[in-house]
Every structure is written in C-alpha cells, then in structure tokens.
PDB file of C-alpha atoms in Angstrom:
ATOM      1  CA  MET A   1     128.419  24.965  32.016  1.00 45.00           C
ATOM      2  CA  SER A   2     124.939  26.438  31.745  1.00 47.00           C
ATOM      3  CA  THR A   3     122.033  23.991  31.485  1.00 48.00           C
ATOM      4  CA  SER A   4     119.314  26.569  30.736  1.00 50.00           C
ATOM      5  CA  ALA A   5     119.414  25.954  26.974  1.00 52.00           C
ATOM      6  CA  PRO A   6     119.079  22.149  27.200  1.00 63.00           C
ATOM      7  CA  ARG A   7     116.250  22.503  29.734  1.00 60.00           C
ATOM      8  CA  SER A   8     114.371  24.890  27.447  1.00 68.00           C
ATOM      9  CA  VAL A   9     114.772  22.436  24.575  1.00 72.00           C
ATOM     10  CA  VAL A  10     113.465  19.570  26.728  1.00 67.00           C
ATOM     11  CA  SER A  11     110.496  21.692  27.842  1.00 62.00           C
ATOM     12  CA  GLU A  12     109.674  22.573  24.275  1.00 70.00           C
ATOM     13  CA  LEU A  13     109.860  18.931  23.239  1.00 72.00           C
ATOM     14  CA  ARG A  14     107.601  17.911  26.106  1.00 65.00           C
ATOM     15  CA  ALA A  15     105.061  20.561  25.132  1.00 63.00           C
ATOM     16  CA  ARG A  16     105.179  19.407  21.520  1.00 69.00           C
ATOM     17  CA  ILE A  17     104.669  15.779  22.551  1.00 66.00           C
ATOM     18  CA  ALA A  18     101.716  16.792  24.715  1.00 57.00           C
ATOM     19  CA  ARG A  19     100.128  18.604  21.774  1.00 59.00           C
ATOM     20  CA  LEU A  20     100.677  15.600  19.529  1.00 61.00           C
ATOM     21  CA  GLU A  21      99.234  13.248  22.136  1.00 53.00           C
ATOM     22  CA  GLY A  22      96.224  15.494  22.509  1.00 52.00           C
ATOM     23  CA  ARG A  23      95.642  15.486  18.786  1.00 49.00           C
ATOM     24  CA  ALA A  24      96.050  11.697  18.631  1.00 49.00           C
ATOM     25  CA  ALA A  25      93.465  11.277  21.388  1.00 47.00           C
ATOM     26  CA  HIS A  26      91.206  13.683  19.479  1.00 48.00           C
ATOM     27  CA  GLN A  27      91.579  11.550  16.356  1.00 47.00           C
ATOM     28  CA  ARG A  28      90.523   8.393  18.150  1.00 70.00           C
ATOM     29  CA  ALA A  29      86.934   9.638  18.518  1.00 91.00           C
ATOM     30  CA  VAL A  30      84.984   7.120  16.458  1.00 96.00           C
ATOM     31  CA  LEU A  31      81.539   6.964  14.868  1.00 97.00           C
ATOM     32  CA  PRO A  32      80.564   3.265  14.670  1.00 97.00           C
ATOM     33  CA  PHE A  33      78.068   1.963  12.132  1.00 97.00           C
ATOM     34  CA  GLY A  34      76.398  -0.217  14.743  1.00 96.00           C
ATOM     35  CA  LEU A  35      76.828  -3.306  12.551  1.00 96.00           C
ATOM     36  CA  ALA A  36      79.442  -5.744  13.821  1.00 95.00           C
ATOM     37  CA  ALA A  37      80.121  -7.002  10.297  1.00 94.00           C
ATOM     38  CA  ILE A  38      81.358  -3.532   9.285  1.00 96.00           C
ATOM     39  CA  ASP A  39      82.777  -2.195  12.551  1.00 96.00           C
ATOM     40  CA  ARG A  40      85.030  -5.196  13.128  1.00 95.00           C
ATOM     41  CA  ILE A  41      86.701  -4.644   9.730  1.00 95.00           C
ATOM     42  CA  LEU A  42      87.579  -1.006  10.504  1.00 95.00           C
ATOM     43  CA  PRO A  43      90.745  -0.701  12.662  1.00 90.00           C
ATOM     44  CA  GLU A  44      89.149   1.725  15.125  1.00 90.00           C
ATOM     45  CA  GLY A  45      85.758  -0.001  15.212  1.00 94.00           C
ATOM     46  CA  GLY A  46      84.081   2.693  13.117  1.00 96.00           C
ATOM     47  CA  LEU A  47      84.784   5.879  11.181  1.00 97.00           C
ATOM     48  CA  LEU A  48      87.319   8.228  12.750  1.00 96.00           C
ATOM     49  CA  ARG A  49      85.641  11.576  13.363  1.00 96.00           C
ATOM     50  CA  GLY A  50      88.705  13.792  12.936  1.00 95.00           C
ATOM     51  CA  ALA A  51      89.445  12.447   9.479  1.00 97.00           C
ATOM     52  CA  LEU A  52      88.580  12.603   5.798  1.00 98.00           C
ATOM     53  CA  HIS A  53      86.581   9.792   4.191  1.00 98.00           C
ATOM     54  CA  GLU A  54      85.683   9.293   0.518  1.00 97.00           C
ATOM     55  CA  VAL A  55      82.453   7.932  -0.936  1.00 97.00           C
ATOM     56  CA  ALA A  56      81.580   7.288  -4.589  1.00 95.00           C
ATOM     57  CA  GLY A  57      78.743   5.649  -6.455  1.00 93.00           C
ATOM     58  CA  GLY A  58      79.225   2.457  -8.423  1.00 90.00           C
ATOM     59  CA  GLY A  59      78.178   1.936 -12.050  1.00 80.00           C
ATOM     60  CA  ASN A  60      75.874   4.675 -13.319  1.00 77.00           C
ATOM     61  CA  GLY A  61      75.744   5.985  -9.765  1.00 82.00           C
ATOM     62  CA  ALA A  62      79.176   7.514 -10.341  1.00 83.00           C
ATOM     63  CA  VAL A  63      77.453  10.242 -12.354  1.00 85.00           C
ATOM     64  CA  ASN A  64      74.265  10.904 -10.385  1.00 84.00           C
ATOM     65  CA  GLY A  65      75.863  10.116  -7.003  1.00 88.00           C
ATOM     66  CA  ALA A  66      72.481   9.286  -5.436  1.00 93.00           C
ATOM     67  CA  ALA A  67      73.468   6.224  -3.394  1.00 95.00           C
ATOM     68  CA  ALA A  68      76.778   7.809  -2.353  1.00 96.00           C
ATOM     69  CA  ALA A  69      74.994  10.987  -1.199  1.00 96.00           C
ATOM     70  CA  LEU A  70      72.450   8.993   0.823  1.00 97.00           C
ATOM     71  CA  PHE A  71      75.224   6.941   2.444  1.00 98.00           C
ATOM     72  CA  ALA A  72      77.036  10.184   3.362  1.00 98.00           C
ATOM     73  CA  ALA A  73      73.768  11.666   4.656  1.00 98.00           C
ATOM     74  CA  GLY A  74      73.259   8.668   6.924  1.00 98.00           C
ATOM     75  CA  VAL A  75      76.773   8.989   8.342  1.00 98.00           C
ATOM     76  CA  ALA A  76      76.352  12.749   8.811  1.00 98.00           C
ATOM     77  CA  ALA A  77      72.970  12.220  10.479  1.00 97.00           C
ATOM     78  CA  ARG A  78      74.555  10.010  13.135  1.00 97.00           C
ATOM     79  CA  SER A  79      77.426  12.442  13.715  1.00 96.00           C
ATOM     80  CA  GLY A  80      75.240  14.891  15.651  1.00 92.00           C
ATOM     81  CA  GLY A  81      75.213  18.680  15.329  1.00 92.00           C
ATOM     82  CA  LYS A  82      74.955  20.852  12.246  1.00 97.00           C
ATOM     83  CA  VAL A  83      76.160  19.582   8.870  1.00 98.00           C
ATOM     84  CA  LEU A  84      77.794  21.750   6.210  1.00 98.00           C
ATOM     85  CA  TRP A  85      77.101  20.427   2.695  1.00 98.00           C
ATOM     86  CA  CYS A  86      79.087  21.966  -0.192  1.00 98.00           C
ATOM     87  CA  VAL A  87      77.984  21.501  -3.816  1.00 96.00           C
ATOM     88  CA  THR A  88      78.617  22.842  -7.301  1.00 93.00           C
ATOM     89  CA  GLN A  89      75.475  21.263  -8.793  1.00 89.00           C
ATOM     90  CA  PRO A  90      72.272  22.465  -7.056  1.00 88.00           C
ATOM     91  CA  ASP A  91      70.331  19.218  -7.445  1.00 89.00           C
ATOM     92  CA  LEU A  92      70.214  17.766  -3.927  1.00 91.00           C
ATOM     93  CA  PHE A  93      66.776  16.410  -2.982  1.00 93.00           C
ATOM     94  CA  ALA A  94      66.215  17.388   0.652  1.00 93.00           C
ATOM     95  CA  PRO A  95      63.318  14.934   1.309  1.00 95.00           C
ATOM     96  CA  ALA A  96      65.589  12.034   0.336  1.00 95.00           C
ATOM     97  CA  LEU A  97      68.278  13.241   2.761  1.00 96.00           C
ATOM     98  CA  ALA A  98      65.596  13.482   5.474  1.00 96.00           C
ATOM     99  CA  GLN A  99      64.591   9.860   4.789  1.00 95.00           C
ATOM    100  CA  ALA A 100      68.250   8.962   5.419  1.00 96.00           C
ATOM    101  CA  GLY A 101      68.074  10.673   8.815  1.00 96.00           C
ATOM    102  CA  LEU A 102      69.410  14.128   7.945  1.00 97.00           C
ATOM    103  CA  ALA A 103      66.669  16.645   8.749  1.00 95.00           C
ATOM    104  CA  PRO A 104      66.604  19.908   6.722  1.00 94.00           C
ATOM    105  CA  GLY A 105      67.061  22.004   9.854  1.00 95.00           C
ATOM    106  CA  ARG A 106      70.482  20.465  10.487  1.00 97.00           C
ATOM    107  CA  ILE A 107      71.975  21.230   7.063  1.00 97.00           C
ATOM    108  CA  VAL A 108      73.699  24.397   5.919  1.00 97.00           C
ATOM    109  CA  TYR A 109      74.100  24.357   2.128  1.00 96.00           C
ATOM    110  CA  VAL A 110      76.955  26.109   0.368  1.00 96.00           C
ATOM    111  CA  GLU A 111      76.666  26.406  -3.416  1.00 96.00           C
ATOM    112  CA  CYS A 112      80.121  26.987  -4.909  1.00 95.00           C
ATOM    113  CA  GLY A 113      80.907  28.317  -8.355  1.00 91.00           C
ATOM    114  CA  ASP A 114      83.667  25.828  -9.139  1.00 94.00           C
ATOM    115  CA  GLU A 115      85.801  23.032  -7.695  1.00 94.00           C
ATOM    116  CA  LYS A 116      88.471  25.392  -6.386  1.00 96.00           C
ATOM    117  CA  ALA A 117      85.935  27.360  -4.346  1.00 97.00           C
ATOM    118  CA  LEU A 118      84.317  24.120  -3.168  1.00 97.00           C
ATOM    119  CA  LEU A 119      87.608  22.726  -1.839  1.00 97.00           C
ATOM    120  CA  ALA A 120      88.288  26.033  -0.061  1.00 97.00           C
ATOM    121  CA  CYS A 121      84.846  25.935   1.613  1.00 98.00           C
ATOM    122  CA  PHE A 122      85.322  22.248   2.446  1.00 98.00           C
ATOM    123  CA  GLU A 123      88.631  22.939   4.175  1.00 98.00           C
ATOM    124  CA  GLU A 124      87.318  25.999   6.010  1.00 97.00           C
ATOM    125  CA  GLY A 125      84.295  24.057   7.232  1.00 98.00           C
ATOM    126  CA  LEU A 126      86.493  21.249   8.542  1.00 98.00           C
ATOM    127  CA  ARG A 127      88.337  23.757  10.717  1.00 97.00           C
ATOM    128  CA  HIS A 128      85.188  24.358  12.819  1.00 95.00           C
ATOM    129  CA  PRO A 129      84.930  21.853  15.689  1.00 94.00           C
ATOM    130  CA  GLU A 130      81.266  22.691  16.385  1.00 95.00           C
ATOM    131  CA  LEU A 131      80.089  21.042  13.168  1.00 97.00           C
ATOM    132  CA  GLY A 132      79.060  17.404  13.271  1.00 96.00           C
ATOM    133  CA  ALA A 133      80.269  16.762   9.735  1.00 98.00           C
ATOM    134  CA  VAL A 134      81.219  18.508   6.508  1.00 98.00           C
ATOM    135  CA  VAL A 135      80.147  16.944   3.212  1.00 98.00           C
ATOM    136  CA  ALA A 136      81.416  18.098  -0.180  1.00 98.00           C
ATOM    137  CA  GLU A 137      80.634  16.784  -3.661  1.00 96.00           C
ATOM    138  CA  VAL A 138      83.993  16.819  -5.409  1.00 94.00           C
ATOM    139  CA  SER A 139      85.055  15.683  -8.851  1.00 92.00           C
ATOM    140  CA  ARG A 140      88.848  15.796  -8.594  1.00 91.00           C
ATOM    141  CA  LEU A 141      90.745  15.278  -5.367  1.00 95.00           C
ATOM    142  CA  SER A 142      94.522  15.455  -5.519  1.00 94.00           C
ATOM    143  CA  MET A 143      96.875  14.158  -2.850  1.00 96.00           C
ATOM    144  CA  THR A 144      97.803  17.731  -1.900  1.00 97.00           C
ATOM    145  CA  ALA A 145      94.183  18.854  -1.549  1.00 97.00           C
ATOM    146  CA  SER A 146      93.153  15.734   0.366  1.00 97.00           C
ATOM    147  CA  ARG A 147      96.121  16.124   2.711  1.00 97.00           C
ATOM    148  CA  ARG A 148      95.039  19.684   3.540  1.00 98.00           C
ATOM    149  CA  LEU A 149      91.517  18.430   4.224  1.00 98.00           C
ATOM    150  CA  GLN A 150      92.814  15.592   6.390  1.00 97.00           C
ATOM    151  CA  LEU A 151      94.958  17.951   8.470  1.00 97.00           C
ATOM    152  CA  ALA A 152      92.037  20.362   8.925  1.00 97.00           C
ATOM    153  CA  ALA A 153      89.820  17.488  10.114  1.00 97.00           C
ATOM    154  CA  GLU A 154      92.510  16.233  12.495  1.00 95.00           C
ATOM    155  CA  ALA A 155      92.903  19.678  14.066  1.00 95.00           C
ATOM    156  CA  SER A 156      89.186  20.168  14.752  1.00 95.00           C
ATOM    157  CA  GLY A 157      87.938  16.609  15.209  1.00 95.00           C
ATOM    158  CA  THR A 158      85.228  17.210  12.586  1.00 97.00           C
ATOM    159  CA  LEU A 159      84.183  14.380  10.280  1.00 98.00           C
ATOM    160  CA  GLY A 160      84.877  15.054   6.599  1.00 98.00           C
ATOM    161  CA  LEU A 161      83.014  13.243   3.797  1.00 98.00           C
ATOM    162  CA  ALA A 162      84.099  13.745   0.202  1.00 98.00           C
ATOM    163  CA  VAL A 163      81.320  12.509  -2.083  1.00 97.00           C
ATOM    164  CA  ARG A 164      83.056  11.843  -5.397  1.00 94.00           C
ATOM    165  CA  ARG A 165      80.804  12.811  -8.259  1.00 89.00           C
ATOM    166  CA  TRP A 166      81.583  13.180 -11.945  1.00 82.00           C
ATOM    167  CA  ARG A 167      79.734  14.623 -14.936  1.00 79.00           C
ATOM    168  CA  ARG A 168      80.812  11.780 -17.257  1.00 79.00           C
ATOM    169  CA  GLN A 169      81.371   8.091 -16.599  1.00 78.00           C
ATOM    170  CA  THR A 170      84.897   8.241 -18.022  1.00 74.00           C
ATOM    171  CA  GLU A 171      85.932  10.735 -15.331  1.00 78.00           C
ATOM    172  CA  ALA A 172      85.304   8.135 -12.618  1.00 76.00           C
ATOM    173  CA  ALA A 173      88.793   6.741 -13.254  1.00 77.00           C
ATOM    174  CA  ASP A 174      90.030   9.548 -11.003  1.00 79.00           C
ATOM    175  CA  PHE A 175      88.694   7.516  -8.050  1.00 83.00           C
ATOM    176  CA  GLY A 176      91.663   5.177  -8.488  1.00 80.00           C
ATOM    177  CA  MET A 177      94.204   7.913  -7.777  1.00 90.00           C
ATOM    178  CA  PRO A 178      95.718   7.897  -4.249  1.00 92.00           C
ATOM    179  CA  THR A 179      94.490  10.399  -1.667  1.00 95.00           C
ATOM    180  CA  ALA A 180      95.044  11.028   2.045  1.00 96.00           C
ATOM    181  CA  ALA A 181      91.555   9.850   3.021  1.00 97.00           C
ATOM    182  CA  MET A 182      91.354   7.374   5.898  1.00 96.00           C
ATOM    183  CA  THR A 183      88.715   5.247   4.179  1.00 97.00           C
ATOM    184  CA  ARG A 184      87.335   4.995   0.651  1.00 97.00           C
ATOM    185  CA  TRP A 185      83.874   3.566  -0.054  1.00 97.00           C
ATOM    186  CA  ARG A 186      81.855   2.705  -3.156  1.00 96.00           C
ATOM    187  CA  VAL A 187      78.063   2.353  -2.945  1.00 97.00           C
ATOM    188  CA  SER A 188      76.101   0.575  -5.685  1.00 95.00           C
ATOM    189  CA  ALA A 189      72.332   0.123  -5.805  1.00 93.00           C
ATOM    190  CA  LEU A 190      71.000  -3.446  -5.710  1.00 93.00           C
ATOM    191  CA  PRO A 191      67.447  -4.748  -6.271  1.00 90.00           C
ATOM    192  CA  SER A 192      65.357  -4.479  -3.133  1.00 86.00           C
ATOM    193  CA  ALA A 193      64.079  -7.609  -1.441  1.00 81.00           C
ATOM    194  CA  PRO A 194      60.849  -8.992  -2.959  1.00 80.00           C
ATOM    195  CA  LEU A 195      57.733  -8.407  -0.875  1.00 79.00           C
ATOM    196  CA  PRO A 196      54.828 -10.845  -0.366  1.00 79.00           C
ATOM    197  CA  VAL A 197      52.504  -8.087  -1.638  1.00 80.00           C
ATOM    198  CA  PRO A 198      52.895  -5.576  -4.505  1.00 77.00           C
ATOM    199  CA  GLY A 199      55.265  -2.780  -3.558  1.00 70.00           C
ATOM    200  CA  VAL A 200      58.897  -1.768  -3.218  1.00 74.00           C
ATOM    201  CA  GLY A 201      60.986  -2.993  -0.320  1.00 80.00           C
ATOM    202  CA  ARG A 202      63.763  -1.191   1.520  1.00 87.00           C
ATOM    203  CA  PRO A 203      66.580  -0.307  -0.919  1.00 92.00           C
ATOM    204  CA  ARG A 204      69.711  -2.414  -0.820  1.00 95.00           C
ATOM    205  CA  TRP A 205      73.302  -1.440  -1.494  1.00 96.00           C
ATOM    206  CA  LEU A 206      76.522  -3.194  -2.290  1.00 96.00           C
ATOM    207  CA  LEU A 207      78.860  -1.352   0.070  1.00 97.00           C
ATOM    208  CA  GLU A 208      82.518  -1.736  -0.869  1.00 97.00           C
ATOM    209  CA  LEU A 209      85.295  -0.662   1.452  1.00 97.00           C
ATOM    210  CA  ILE A 210      87.886   0.050  -1.234  1.00 95.00           C
ATOM    211  CA  ARG A 211      90.585   1.330   1.112  1.00 94.00           C
ATOM    212  CA  SER A 212      91.074   1.463   4.859  1.00 95.00           C
ATOM    213  CA  ARG A 213      94.304   2.833   6.236  1.00 91.00           C
ATOM    214  CA  ALA A 214      95.958   0.133   8.377  1.00 85.00           C
ATOM    215  CA  GLY A 215      92.997  -2.145   7.744  1.00 88.00           C
ATOM    216  CA  GLU A 216      91.443  -4.597   5.310  1.00 90.00           C
ATOM    217  CA  CYS A 217      89.095  -4.055   2.392  1.00 94.00           C
ATOM    218  CA  ALA A 218      85.720  -5.781   2.259  1.00 96.00           C
ATOM    219  CA  ASP A 219      82.318  -5.950   0.556  1.00 96.00           C
ATOM    220  CA  PHE A 220      78.943  -5.793   2.331  1.00 96.00           C
ATOM    221  CA  VAL A 221      75.369  -6.269   1.212  1.00 96.00           C
ATOM    222  CA  VAL A 222      73.300  -3.894   3.344  1.00 97.00           C
ATOM    223  CA  GLU A 223      69.897  -2.297   3.489  1.00 96.00           C
ATOM    224  CA  ALA A 224      70.006   1.469   2.890  1.00 96.00           C
ATOM    225  CA  CYS A 225      69.904   4.068   5.669  1.00 96.00           C
ATOM    226  CA  ASP A 226      66.671   4.382   7.640  1.00 95.00           C
ATOM    227  CA  ASP A 227      65.285   7.637   9.053  1.00 94.00           C
ATOM    228  CA  GLN A 228      67.937   7.516  11.800  1.00 96.00           C
ATOM    229  CA  GLY A 229      70.839   7.133   9.373  1.00 96.00           C
ATOM    230  CA  ARG A 230      71.382   3.485  10.302  1.00 97.00           C
ATOM    231  CA  LEU A 231      72.229   0.665   7.934  1.00 97.00           C
ATOM    232  CA  ALA A 232      70.898  -2.863   8.406  1.00 95.00           C
ATOM    233  CA  LEU A 233      71.667  -6.354   7.205  1.00 93.00           C
ATOM    234  CA  PRO A 234      69.118  -8.019   4.925  1.00 90.00           C
ATOM    235  CA  SER A 235      66.974 -10.434   6.894  1.00 77.00           C
ATOM    236  CA  SER A 236      68.500 -13.510   5.227  1.00 67.00           C
ATOM    237  CA  LEU A 237      71.994 -12.387   6.275  1.00 59.00           C
ATOM    238  CA  ALA A 238      70.934 -11.303   9.752  1.00 51.00           C
ATOM    239  CA  ASP A 239      69.423 -14.756  10.298  1.00 48.00           C
ATOM    240  CA  GLY A 240      72.737 -16.369   9.454  1.00 49.00           C
ATOM    241  CA  GLN A 241      71.984 -17.375   5.875  1.00 42.00           C
ATOM    242  CA  ASP A 242      74.432 -16.453   3.103  1.00 47.00           C
ATOM    243  CA  ALA A 243      76.902 -15.380   5.795  1.00 44.00           C
ATOM    244  CA  LYS A 244      79.730 -15.664   3.312  1.00 48.00           C
ATOM    245  CA  ASP A 245      78.452 -12.462   1.656  1.00 49.00           C
ATOM    246  CA  VAL A 246      78.771 -10.426   4.849  1.00 51.00           C
ATOM    247  CA  GLY A 247      82.076  -8.644   5.252  1.00 57.00           C
ATOM    248  CA  ARG A 248      83.765 -10.596   2.471  1.00 60.00           C
ATOM    249  CA  CYS A 249      87.372  -9.465   2.744  1.00 55.00           C
ATOM    250  CA  ARG A 250      89.573  -8.915  -0.251  1.00 53.00           C
ATOM    251  CA  ALA A 251      93.127  -7.824  -0.859  1.00 42.00           C
ATOM    252  CA  SER A 252      93.850  -4.179  -0.184  1.00 40.00           C
ATOM    253  CA  ALA A 253      94.913  -2.127  -3.210  1.00 36.00           C
TER     254      ALA A 253
END
C-alpha cells in the first residue's frame, strides 16, 4: 500500500504547526508599562504587541476622549517606529500628544469620512509590520470588526489601539458590548496632587483595566504620561502609603 498520501498529509500538518508556532511566538512580543503594579496584573507582563487593545474615557471623557487619547499616545510613543493615527473628527491637539511622548514627526494622520472607512484604514494599517502602532478613534466596534482587527494585528505583530470615542454620553453604553480585544481600559481624570506653591501638578488618572483576556481586572491611580510616554505612581503610593489603592483587583466581567 502506498504511503505517499499519508506522508504528504503529515508534512502539511507539520508545516501548518510551524506557521502557528511562529505566529504564537510573534504574539508574545510584549510592551511593558514599566510599573510592577500594572505589569504583574497582565498575563504577559505588559501589552501584547500583535494584538488589539481598547481604551475609553471615563465620565465626561467618554465624549471628548482626551485622557484616553493621551494614554494611547503614551503607549504608542513607547512602541517605537512610525504611528498611524486614524480619525473621523479632526480635533487632535498635536502638542498634547508630544507632551505624552509622541513627537509629530512619528505620526501619520489619516482623516476618514466615516466609521466604515476608518475601520478599513485601521485594519489595513495593522497589516504593516513596520509600524510601531496603529491608533483609531472608533465609536462602534462589533465583534466581527474587532476580530478582523485582532487577526490583522496577530499576522503583522503591530500594536493596535482602538480609542473609543462617542459624540453623546448615551452612546458610551456600547463600551459594554463584547469585542475580540485582548485588553480593555478606561481612563478618568483625577485632581492633580496639590503643590506647596501656586500651580498645577502632574495630571493624575484613574486607570481601570476593565477586561484582560486570561487575566484579572484592576484599578490603578497613576500620574499621566510624561514626555517619554511613561506612567508613574503618585509619590504617596510609590513610598508605600495607601498601597491598597495600587492594583486593586476586582472581579472580571
């Protein structure tokens, strides 16, 4: 009996396994935050590069998306390489992104006419492995669309950041719908730390890890991104005070 057919099947299976293993290794490339309180909560010790991640603003920030955009800018700044940023509303403030570590020379802006065109540009950008990150300000994100984005990110190893932004507060309920994103974050502005002299201190955020695939959810009080895209713990927390507020875990949805 001929064994050529079984051998060809085995060879094909081995080749397929090798491709899958290569992709899995590609996925394991991680971008850590550099803060143990956050990195130890994430299963891989940071954000997976070849994956889709969601960010939204909390409270009134769900509409203007300022804190969420700055958080995404800080992550993109630390990713290295060029960053593709897709928008439908041309109101990004470049100096603010630069203060979060993302210099104007690293960003390529794409202004899209509607959400459908934006998702198409988002997916196409994620297919390019030479980009450090692709950021897109999206209102609606279905499971089907997010799955396509996740697969595109997995294939290229490019970091995808979906900044959820809505025109009305009532639309923010869409953030509760399931998607294929690896992590889901909510960023809310907090009062800055009081200074001994008149002035405004470094902005603070309540950073909520709403969902982490195969991981826990948690809340963090952090100081906003510096000019290198790095977060920091408030001095009282870094010194060991109020430690219960750092990385407070909660049940996963």
